[in-house]
């Protein structure tokens, strides 16, 4: 039985902890905050409840596998999952509206044809076909197995883009995919919205980001009753059942090393904790820069994805019931002056005082601004388009910015999933660090950010520790 210490209690770190405990190891998690979940938080006030992190779950099979492998109760006995249908309503800048069904390619094609004109659905369907090729080429190395030392293959663009122009220029960014292949500004905006939802700017994200809409439209969007925080609750309870120990309100200041190997932690109070293995769920850039000093060789540092945007969320407590015909998720696309926003209106009694009130979250991704309040005002202008009488119904609102994310997670940015192409610039740190005995789990490590990806990272780290460096993931 090995002694294993974990830094941070995010979803990826807890997923690793539960799996390692089931394998017979003694696991202790040290979390600087007073609670678990990392960026998966919940705001509660006056009987209203809001997810302040992600609001929907994609690829629920990741957490089904976690619960199957760590106990007798399957995921569906611990949380209630429902498919969101329609998966999303899109309101474009010209006022056009389309409802996209959940996990139905044929239904999506038909809906786009009806809303945007004949041929629009076919162009989107053809794009998804090419996105599937990129998914099939990268699914296993990007999602199901540890990142190898040689990432040359993942540095090559897997998206089989069409070529256009006299010089037959290849399509290299997601924005170019939309402009050259979809040939409709509304379809291009639809594609862009998936990138922005994961914190990527489509103008710089590689074409391989096409796998993001493919993933959502193929495997569906799921809501967890009580909000995504209920999923974090369930994973935490599973850890406790497996005798994982949690120490909250405790800062880790250093990863101890001896003879070039990680051997434990140093805590803020000066106490040292010895361990056979260290799993870091903290943001990898912060860990490298502040805790693993002395790594002077540039080639020893992991690749960091380019700086992404942060999440801005406005939580709205409204009087009055949710009107008939309202949908769970609406994306209001950007205009010249206003950002793209996602409006979540879950019909969940546990998130409101009674049926005469409604809780709504409005989310956007954005870089550093001088005034978050001004940006939030623009977000609400967009939300008013889809929430009737919003201003008149508003009881109170609470703004959460990347500054809050920084306080809760140690990084202001929200990490996105790993993407192939662009010479590997969009690959996060490998799960096995350059220091033997130190491993990375969570959104800042392979295979990147997002609920499902974080859960996968926990599985990969557990496999590397239990089975050794030869572990190649699930077969």
CSV table of N, CA and C in Angstrom, one decimal, residues 27-124:
chain,number,residue,atom,x,y,z
A,27,UNK,N,-4.8,7.5,0.7
A,27,UNK,CA,-4.9,8.7,-0.1
A,27,UNK,C,-5.4,9.9,0.8
A,28,UNK,N,-4.6,11.0,0.8
A,28,UNK,CA,-5.0,12.2,1.5
A,28,UNK,C,-5.0,13.4,0.5
A,29,UNK,N,-6.1,14.2,0.5
A,29,UNK,CA,-6.3,15.3,-0.3
A,29,UNK,C,-6.1,16.6,0.5
A,30,UNK,N,-5.2,17.5,0.0
A,30,UNK,CA,-5.0,18.8,0.7
A,30,UNK,C,-5.6,19.9,-0.2
A,31,UNK,N,-6.6,20.6,0.3
A,31,UNK,CA,-7.3,21.6,-0.4
A,31,UNK,C,-7.2,23.0,0.3
A,32,UNK,N,-6.7,24.0,-0.4
A,32,UNK,CA,-6.6,25.3,0.2
A,32,UNK,C,-7.9,26.0,0.6
A,33,UNK,N,-8.9,25.6,-0.2
A,33,UNK,CA,-10.3,26.2,0.1
A,33,UNK,C,-11.0,25.4,1.2
A,34,UNK,N,-12.2,25.9,1.5
A,34,UNK,CA,-12.9,25.2,2.6
A,34,UNK,C,-13.9,24.1,2.0
A,35,UNK,N,-13.9,24.0,0.7
A,35,UNK,CA,-14.7,23.0,0.1
A,35,UNK,C,-14.0,22.3,-1.1
A,36,UNK,N,-14.7,21.4,-1.7
A,36,UNK,CA,-14.2,20.6,-2.8
A,36,UNK,C,-14.9,21.1,-4.1
A,37,UNK,N,-14.4,20.6,-5.2
A,37,UNK,CA,-15.1,20.9,-6.5
A,37,UNK,C,-14.3,21.7,-7.5
A,38,UNK,N,-13.2,22.4,-7.0
A,38,UNK,CA,-12.5,23.3,-7.8
A,38,UNK,C,-13.4,24.4,-8.4
A,39,UNK,N,-13.5,24.4,-9.8
A,39,UNK,CA,-14.3,25.4,-10.4
A,39,UNK,C,-15.8,25.1,-10.5
A,40,UNK,N,-16.1,23.9,-10.0
A,40,UNK,CA,-17.5,23.5,-10.0
A,40,UNK,C,-18.1,23.9,-8.6
A,41,UNK,N,-18.7,25.1,-8.6
A,41,UNK,CA,-19.2,25.8,-7.4
A,41,UNK,C,-20.7,26.0,-7.6
A,42,UNK,N,-21.3,26.4,-6.4
A,42,UNK,CA,-22.7,26.7,-6.4
A,42,UNK,C,-22.9,27.9,-5.5
A,43,UNK,N,-23.7,28.9,-6.0
A,43,UNK,CA,-24.1,30.0,-5.3
A,43,UNK,C,-25.5,29.8,-4.8
A,44,UNK,N,-25.7,30.0,-3.5
A,44,UNK,CA,-27.0,29.8,-2.9
A,44,UNK,C,-27.3,31.1,-2.1
A,45,UNK,N,-28.5,31.6,-2.3
A,45,UNK,CA,-29.0,32.8,-1.6
A,45,UNK,C,-30.5,33.0,-1.8
A,46,UNK,N,-31.1,33.2,-0.6
A,46,UNK,CA,-32.6,33.5,-0.6
A,46,UNK,C,-33.4,32.4,-1.3
A,47,UNK,N,-32.9,31.1,-1.2
A,47,UNK,CA,-33.7,30.0,-1.8
A,47,UNK,C,-33.4,29.8,-3.2
A,48,UNK,N,-32.5,30.6,-3.8
A,48,UNK,CA,-32.1,30.4,-5.2
A,48,UNK,C,-30.8,29.7,-5.2
A,49,UNK,N,-30.6,28.9,-6.3
A,49,UNK,CA,-29.3,28.2,-6.5
A,49,UNK,C,-28.8,28.4,-7.9
A,50,UNK,N,-27.5,28.5,-8.1
A,50,UNK,CA,-26.9,28.7,-9.4
A,50,UNK,C,-25.6,27.9,-9.5
A,51,UNK,N,-25.4,27.3,-10.6
A,51,UNK,CA,-24.0,26.7,-10.9
A,51,UNK,C,-23.2,27.9,-11.4
A,52,UNK,N,-22.0,28.1,-10.8
A,52,UNK,CA,-21.1,29.2,-11.2
A,52,UNK,C,-20.0,28.7,-12.0
A,53,UNK,N,-19.9,27.4,-12.3
A,53,UNK,CA,-19.0,26.8,-13.2
A,53,UNK,C,-19.8,26.2,-14.4
A,54,UNK,N,-19.4,25.1,-14.9
A,54,UNK,CA,-20.1,24.5,-16.0
A,54,UNK,C,-21.6,24.2,-15.6
A,55,UNK,N,-22.5,24.3,-16.6
A,55,UNK,CA,-23.9,24.0,-16.3
A,55,UNK,C,-24.4,22.7,-16.9
A,56,UNK,N,-23.7,22.1,-17.8
A,56,UNK,CA,-24.1,20.9,-18.4
A,56,UNK,C,-23.0,19.9,-18.5
A,57,UNK,N,-23.3,18.6,-18.6
A,57,UNK,CA,-22.3,17.5,-18.7
A,57,UNK,C,-22.4,16.9,-20.0
A,58,UNK,N,-21.2,16.7,-20.7
A,58,UNK,CA,-21.1,16.0,-21.9
A,58,UNK,C,-20.2,14.8,-21.7
A,59,UNK,N,-20.4,13.8,-22.4
A,59,UNK,CA,-19.7,12.5,-22.2
A,59,UNK,C,-19.9,11.9,-20.8
A,60,UNK,N,-21.2,11.7,-20.4
A,60,UNK,CA,-21.4,11.2,-19.0
A,60,UNK,C,-20.8,9.8,-18.8
A,61,UNK,N,-20.4,9.1,-19.9
A,61,UNK,CA,-19.8,7.8,-19.7
A,61,UNK,C,-18.5,7.9,-18.9
A,62,UNK,N,-17.8,9.0,-18.9
A,62,UNK,CA,-16.6,9.1,-18.1
A,62,UNK,C,-16.9,8.9,-16.6
A,63,UNK,N,-18.0,9.6,-16.1
A,63,UNK,CA,-18.3,9.4,-14.7
A,63,UNK,C,-19.1,8.1,-14.4
A,64,UNK,N,-19.8,7.6,-15.4
A,64,UNK,CA,-20.4,6.3,-15.2
A,64,UNK,C,-19.3,5.3,-15.0
A,65,UNK,N,-18.2,5.4,-15.8
A,65,UNK,CA,-17.0,4.5,-15.6
A,65,UNK,C,-16.4,4.6,-14.2
A,66,UNK,N,-16.3,5.9,-13.8
A,66,UNK,CA,-15.7,6.2,-12.4
A,66,UNK,C,-16.5,5.5,-11.4
A,67,UNK,N,-17.8,5.6,-11.4
A,67,UNK,CA,-18.6,5.0,-10.4
A,67,UNK,C,-18.7,3.5,-10.4
A,68,UNK,N,-18.7,3.0,-11.6
A,68,UNK,CA,-18.6,1.5,-11.8
A,68,UNK,C,-17.3,0.9,-11.2
A,69,UNK,N,-16.2,1.6,-11.4
A,69,UNK,CA,-14.9,1.1,-11.0
A,69,UNK,C,-14.6,1.4,-9.5
A,70,UNK,N,-15.4,2.2,-8.8
A,70,UNK,CA,-15.1,2.6,-7.5
A,70,UNK,C,-16.2,2.2,-6.4
A,71,UNK,N,-17.2,1.5,-6.9
A,71,UNK,CA,-18.2,1.1,-5.9
A,71,UNK,C,-19.4,0.4,-6.5
A,72,UNK,N,-20.3,-0.1,-5.7
A,72,UNK,CA,-21.4,-0.8,-6.2
A,72,UNK,C,-22.6,0.1,-6.7
A,73,UNK,N,-22.7,1.3,-6.2
A,73,UNK,CA,-23.7,2.2,-6.7
A,73,UNK,C,-23.3,2.8,-8.0
A,74,UNK,N,-24.1,2.6,-9.1
A,74,UNK,CA,-23.7,3.3,-10.4
A,74,UNK,C,-24.1,4.8,-10.3
A,75,UNK,N,-23.6,5.6,-11.2
A,75,UNK,CA,-23.8,7.0,-11.2
A,75,UNK,C,-25.3,7.4,-11.1
A,76,UNK,N,-26.1,6.7,-11.9
A,76,UNK,CA,-27.5,7.1,-11.9
A,76,UNK,C,-28.3,6.8,-10.6
A,77,UNK,N,-27.7,6.1,-9.7
A,77,UNK,CA,-28.2,5.9,-8.3
A,77,UNK,C,-27.8,7.0,-7.4
A,78,UNK,N,-26.8,7.8,-7.8
A,78,UNK,CA,-26.2,8.9,-7.0
A,78,UNK,C,-26.6,10.2,-7.5
A,79,UNK,N,-26.9,10.4,-8.7
A,79,UNK,CA,-27.4,11.7,-9.3
A,79,UNK,C,-28.5,11.3,-10.3
A,80,UNK,N,-29.3,12.3,-10.6
A,80,UNK,CA,-30.3,12.2,-11.7
A,80,UNK,C,-29.9,12.9,-12.9
A,81,UNK,N,-29.7,12.2,-14.0
A,81,UNK,CA,-29.3,12.7,-15.3
A,81,UNK,C,-30.4,12.8,-16.2
A,82,UNK,N,-30.6,13.9,-16.9
A,82,UNK,CA,-31.6,14.0,-18.0
A,82,UNK,C,-31.0,14.7,-19.2
A,83,UNK,N,-31.3,14.2,-20.4
A,83,UNK,CA,-30.9,14.8,-21.6
A,83,UNK,C,-31.7,16.1,-21.8
A,84,UNK,N,-30.9,17.1,-22.2
A,84,UNK,CA,-31.5,18.4,-22.4
A,84,UNK,C,-32.0,18.5,-23.9
A,85,UNK,N,-33.3,18.7,-24.1
A,85,UNK,CA,-33.9,18.7,-25.4
A,85,UNK,C,-34.9,19.9,-25.6
A,86,UNK,N,-34.7,20.8,-26.5
A,86,UNK,CA,-33.5,20.8,-27.4
A,86,UNK,C,-32.2,21.0,-26.7
A,87,UNK,N,-31.1,20.6,-27.3
A,87,UNK,CA,-29.8,20.8,-26.7
A,87,UNK,C,-29.5,22.2,-26.6
A,88,UNK,N,-29.9,23.0,-27.5
A,88,UNK,CA,-29.7,24.5,-27.4
A,88,UNK,C,-30.6,25.2,-28.4
A,89,UNK,N,-30.9,26.4,-28.0
A,89,UNK,CA,-31.6,27.3,-29.0
A,89,UNK,C,-30.6,28.4,-29.3
A,90,UNK,N,-30.5,28.7,-30.6
A,90,UNK,CA,-29.5,29.7,-31.1
A,90,UNK,C,-30.3,30.9,-31.6
A,91,UNK,N,-29.9,32.1,-31.2
A,91,UNK,CA,-30.5,33.4,-31.7
A,91,UNK,C,-29.3,34.1,-32.3
A,92,UNK,N,-29.4,34.3,-33.6
A,92,UNK,CA,-28.3,34.9,-34.4
A,92,UNK,C,-28.5,36.4,-34.4
A,93,UNK,N,-27.4,37.1,-34.9
A,93,UNK,CA,-27.4,38.5,-34.9
A,93,UNK,C,-28.5,39.1,-35.7
A,94,UNK,N,-28.9,38.4,-36.8
A,94,UNK,CA,-30.0,39.0,-37.6
A,94,UNK,C,-31.4,38.6,-37.1
A,95,UNK,N,-31.5,38.0,-35.9
A,95,UNK,CA,-32.8,37.7,-35.4
A,95,UNK,C,-33.2,36.3,-35.7
A,96,UNK,N,-32.6,35.5,-36.6
A,96,UNK,CA,-33.0,34.2,-36.9
A,96,UNK,C,-32.8,33.3,-35.7
A,97,UNK,N,-33.7,32.4,-35.5
A,97,UNK,CA,-33.7,31.5,-34.3
A,97,UNK,C,-33.8,30.0,-34.8
A,98,UNK,N,-33.0,29.1,-34.2
A,98,UNK,CA,-33.1,27.7,-34.5
A,98,UNK,C,-32.9,26.9,-33.2
A,99,UNK,N,-33.7,25.9,-33.1
A,99,UNK,CA,-33.6,24.9,-32.0
A,99,UNK,C,-32.9,23.7,-32.5
A,100,UNK,N,-31.8,23.3,-31.9
A,100,UNK,CA,-31.0,22.1,-32.3
A,100,UNK,C,-31.4,20.9,-31.3
A,101,UNK,N,-31.8,19.8,-31.9
A,101,UNK,CA,-32.1,18.7,-31.0
A,101,UNK,C,-30.9,18.1,-30.4
A,102,UNK,N,-31.1,17.2,-29.4
A,102,UNK,CA,-30.1,16.6,-28.6
A,102,UNK,C,-29.6,15.3,-29.3
A,103,UNK,N,-28.4,15.3,-29.7
A,103,UNK,CA,-27.8,14.0,-30.2
A,103,UNK,C,-28.5,13.4,-31.4
A,104,UNK,N,-28.9,14.3,-32.3
A,104,UNK,CA,-29.6,13.9,-33.5
A,104,UNK,C,-29.0,14.6,-34.7
A,105,UNK,N,-28.1,14.0,-35.5
A,105,UNK,CA,-27.5,14.7,-36.6
A,105,UNK,C,-28.6,15.0,-37.7
A,106,UNK,N,-29.5,14.0,-38.0
A,106,UNK,CA,-30.5,14.2,-39.0
A,106,UNK,C,-31.4,15.3,-38.5
A,107,UNK,N,-31.8,15.3,-37.2
A,107,UNK,CA,-32.7,16.4,-36.7
A,107,UNK,C,-32.0,17.8,-36.8
A,108,UNK,N,-30.7,17.8,-36.5
A,108,UNK,CA,-30.0,19.1,-36.6
A,108,UNK,C,-29.9,19.6,-38.1
A,109,UNK,N,-29.7,18.7,-39.0
A,109,UNK,CA,-29.6,19.1,-40.4
A,109,UNK,C,-31.0,19.6,-40.8
A,110,UNK,N,-32.1,19.0,-40.4
A,110,UNK,CA,-33.4,19.4,-40.8
A,110,UNK,C,-33.7,20.8,-40.2
A,111,UNK,N,-33.4,21.0,-38.9
A,111,UNK,CA,-33.6,22.2,-38.2
A,111,UNK,C,-32.9,23.4,-38.9
A,112,UNK,N,-31.6,23.2,-39.3
A,112,UNK,CA,-30.9,24.2,-39.9
A,112,UNK,C,-31.4,24.6,-41.3
A,113,UNK,N,-31.8,23.5,-42.0
A,113,UNK,CA,-32.4,23.8,-43.3
A,113,UNK,C,-33.7,24.6,-43.2
A,114,UNK,N,-34.5,24.3,-42.2
A,114,UNK,CA,-35.8,25.0,-42.0
A,114,UNK,C,-35.6,26.5,-41.5
A,115,UNK,N,-34.6,26.7,-40.7
A,115,UNK,CA,-34.3,28.0,-40.2
A,115,UNK,C,-33.5,28.9,-41.0
A,116,UNK,N,-32.4,28.3,-41.7
A,116,UNK,CA,-31.5,29.1,-42.4
A,116,UNK,C,-31.5,29.0,-43.9
A,117,UNK,N,-32.4,28.1,-44.4
A,117,UNK,CA,-32.5,27.9,-45.8
A,117,UNK,C,-32.0,26.6,-46.3
A,118,UNK,N,-32.5,26.1,-47.4
A,118,UNK,CA,-32.1,24.8,-48.0
A,118,UNK,C,-30.6,24.9,-48.2
A,119,UNK,N,-30.0,23.8,-47.9
A,119,UNK,CA,-28.5,23.6,-48.1
A,119,UNK,C,-27.7,23.9,-46.8
A,120,UNK,N,-28.3,24.7,-45.9
A,120,UNK,CA,-27.5,25.0,-44.7
A,120,UNK,C,-27.2,23.8,-43.9
A,121,UNK,N,-28.3,22.9,-43.7
A,121,UNK,CA,-28.1,21.7,-43.0
A,121,UNK,C,-27.1,20.8,-43.6
A,122,UNK,N,-27.2,20.7,-44.9
A,122,UNK,CA,-26.2,19.8,-45.6
A,122,UNK,C,-24.8,20.2,-45.4
A,123,UNK,N,-24.5,21.6,-45.5
A,123,UNK,CA,-23.2,22.1,-45.3
A,123,UNK,C,-22.7,21.8,-43.8
A,124,UNK,N,-23.6,21.9,-42.9
A,124,UNK,CA,-23.2,21.6,-41.5
A,124,UNK,C,-23.0,20.1,-41.3
